[in-house]
């Protein structure tokens, strides 16, 4: 999808998303979340939120209805749904800010330094990934 449309969220883009979760009776979660698309798991962001922003343009809104029983314990805790007795919840995602990958490369030195921690975490998570580790071990074993 990269290169098809320049102003929609794609993998690797940095985004700020307003995420509101409503049960039939109340709002349980209403926060702005900032992350790199495709890497929300690094911040504990549920995959369906990470996937849900793909294709959104700034200011656009996506509504998702999901079965609460399909969520993991960590996702329920993140979204403040661990004590709910409801079966379904509605998630409203609004893309507030979009920073394309090219724009990230063009950041000032100060901006790059402030995002270095995120890059370090991403690199470490790739190295610690079991499948990545297996590929490295298999390659070394063939040498």
Short mmCIF file of C-alpha atoms in Angstrom, two decimals:
data_model
loop_
_atom_site.label_atom_id
_atom_site.label_comp_id
_atom_site.label_asym_id
_atom_site.label_seq_id
_atom_site.Cartn_x
_atom_site.Cartn_y
_atom_site.Cartn_z
CA UNK A 1 0.00 0.00 0.00
CA UNK A 2 2.98 2.30 0.51
CA UNK A 3 3.05 5.01 -2.11
CA UNK A 4 -0.58 4.56 -3.17
CA UNK A 5 -1.95 7.41 -1.06
CA UNK A 6 0.24 9.88 0.77
CA UNK A 7 -2.21 11.01 3.46
CA UNK A 8 -3.59 7.79 4.91
CA UNK A 9 -2.08 5.81 7.77
CA UNK A 10 0.16 2.97 6.68
CA UNK A 11 2.60 0.66 8.43
CA UNK A 12 5.57 2.54 9.97
CA UNK A 13 3.73 5.90 10.06
CA UNK A 14 3.49 7.64 13.44
CA UNK A 15 -0.08 8.39 14.47
CA UNK A 16 -2.06 9.93 17.30
CA UNK A 17 -5.49 8.35 17.63
CA UNK A 18 -8.40 9.27 19.87
CA UNK A 19 -9.87 5.98 21.07
CA UNK A 20 -13.19 5.89 22.89
CA UNK A 21 -14.76 2.67 24.12
CA UNK A 22 -18.44 2.62 24.94
CA UNK A 23 -20.46 -0.16 26.42
CA UNK A 24 -24.22 0.00 26.04
CA UNK A 25 -24.46 1.93 29.32
CA UNK A 26 -21.29 4.04 29.66
CA UNK A 27 -17.95 5.22 28.28
CA UNK A 28 -15.16 3.14 29.82
CA UNK A 29 -12.13 4.46 27.95
CA UNK A 30 -11.46 7.80 26.24
CA UNK A 31 -7.79 8.52 25.54
CA UNK A 32 -5.41 9.77 22.89
CA UNK A 33 -2.86 7.12 21.92
CA UNK A 34 0.37 7.73 19.98
CA UNK A 35 2.22 4.86 18.29
CA UNK A 36 3.85 3.65 15.07
CA UNK A 37 1.38 1.78 12.86
CA UNK A 38 2.21 -1.91 12.82
CA UNK A 39 4.11 -1.65 16.10
CA UNK A 40 1.36 -0.82 18.60
CA UNK A 41 2.16 -4.02 20.48
CA UNK A 42 5.38 -2.36 21.69
CA UNK A 43 3.20 -0.02 23.74
CA UNK A 44 0.67 -2.68 24.73
CA UNK A 45 -1.91 -1.34 22.27
CA UNK A 46 -4.41 -4.00 21.16
CA UNK A 47 -3.85 -5.28 17.62
CA UNK A 48 -7.35 -4.38 16.44
CA UNK A 49 -6.64 -0.70 17.27
CA UNK A 50 -3.28 -0.86 15.47
CA UNK A 51 -4.91 -2.53 12.45
CA UNK A 52 -7.96 -0.25 12.68
CA UNK A 53 -6.03 2.92 11.87
CA UNK A 54 -4.61 1.58 8.59
CA UNK A 55 -6.20 3.48 5.73
CA UNK A 56 -7.57 6.30 7.89
CA UNK A 57 -6.85 9.87 6.88
CA UNK A 58 -6.46 12.70 9.43
CA UNK A 59 -9.83 13.60 10.94
CA UNK A 60 -11.54 10.43 9.75
CA UNK A 61 -13.38 8.13 12.14
CA UNK A 62 -13.79 4.36 12.22
CA UNK A 63 -16.28 2.56 14.44
CA UNK A 64 -15.64 -1.06 15.43
CA UNK A 65 -18.00 -3.30 17.40
CA UNK A 66 -16.24 -6.21 19.06
CA UNK A 67 -17.13 -9.08 21.36
CA UNK A 68 -15.56 -8.40 24.75
CA UNK A 69 -15.08 -12.15 25.22
CA UNK A 70 -12.73 -12.18 22.21
CA UNK A 71 -10.32 -9.78 23.95
CA UNK A 72 -7.30 -11.03 25.87
CA UNK A 73 -6.92 -10.21 29.57
CA UNK A 74 -4.26 -7.59 28.71
CA UNK A 75 -6.53 -5.96 26.11
CA UNK A 76 -9.42 -5.84 28.59
CA UNK A 77 -7.16 -4.24 31.18
CA UNK A 78 -5.77 -1.70 28.69
CA UNK A 79 -9.32 -0.69 27.70
CA UNK A 80 -10.70 -0.76 31.29
CA UNK A 81 -13.12 -3.56 30.40
CA UNK A 82 -11.93 -6.26 32.80
CA UNK A 83 -14.95 -5.93 35.13
CA UNK A 84 -17.69 -5.39 32.57
CA UNK A 85 -20.63 -7.74 32.34
CA UNK A 86 -21.50 -6.60 28.80
CA UNK A 87 -20.96 -8.86 25.78
CA UNK A 88 -20.05 -6.20 23.21
CA UNK A 89 -18.38 -2.81 23.14
CA UNK A 90 -18.05 -0.15 20.46
CA UNK A 91 -14.66 1.38 19.71
CA UNK A 92 -14.48 4.72 17.96
CA UNK A 93 -11.09 5.55 16.46
CA UNK A 94 -10.37 9.06 15.19
CA UNK A 95 -7.05 9.78 13.51
CA UNK A 96 -5.89 13.06 15.07
CA UNK A 97 -2.34 13.27 13.71
CA UNK A 98 -0.44 11.48 10.98
CA UNK A 99 3.30 11.70 10.48
CA UNK A 100 4.43 9.84 7.37
CA UNK A 101 7.63 7.81 7.46
CA UNK A 102 9.35 10.31 5.14
CA UNK A 103 8.45 13.11 7.56
CA UNK A 104 10.02 11.11 10.40
CA UNK A 105 13.28 10.87 8.44
CA UNK A 106 13.18 14.64 7.95
CA UNK A 107 12.83 15.38 11.69
CA UNK A 108 15.23 17.72 13.42
CA UNK A 109 18.09 16.24 15.44
CA UNK A 110 16.26 17.04 18.68
CA UNK A 111 13.13 15.23 17.46
CA UNK A 112 15.21 12.22 16.38
CA UNK A 113 16.90 12.02 19.77
CA UNK A 114 13.54 12.07 21.54
CA UNK A 115 12.28 9.17 19.39
CA UNK A 116 15.47 7.10 19.74
CA UNK A 117 14.10 5.18 22.73
CA UNK A 118 11.14 3.97 20.67
CA UNK A 119 13.48 2.83 17.89
CA UNK A 120 15.67 0.99 20.40
CA UNK A 121 12.64 -0.85 21.84
CA UNK A 122 11.51 -1.80 18.34
CA UNK A 123 14.93 -3.17 17.42
CA UNK A 124 15.22 -5.11 20.65
CA UNK A 125 11.75 -6.62 20.20
CA UNK A 126 12.76 -7.87 16.73
CA UNK A 127 15.93 -9.45 18.11
CA UNK A 128 14.06 -11.10 20.98
CA UNK A 129 11.36 -12.48 18.69
CA UNK A 130 11.57 -16.28 18.82
CA UNK A 131 11.02 -16.71 15.07
CA UNK A 132 13.76 -14.20 14.32
CA UNK A 133 16.05 -15.97 16.76
CA UNK A 134 15.36 -19.31 15.08
CA UNK A 135 16.16 -17.88 11.64
CA UNK A 136 19.47 -16.51 12.93
CA UNK A 137 20.33 -19.85 14.57
CA UNK A 138 19.43 -21.79 11.41
CA UNK A 139 21.59 -19.49 9.30
CA UNK A 140 24.54 -19.82 11.68
CA UNK A 141 24.08 -23.60 11.74
CA UNK A 142 24.45 -23.76 7.93
CA UNK A 143 27.71 -21.79 7.88
#
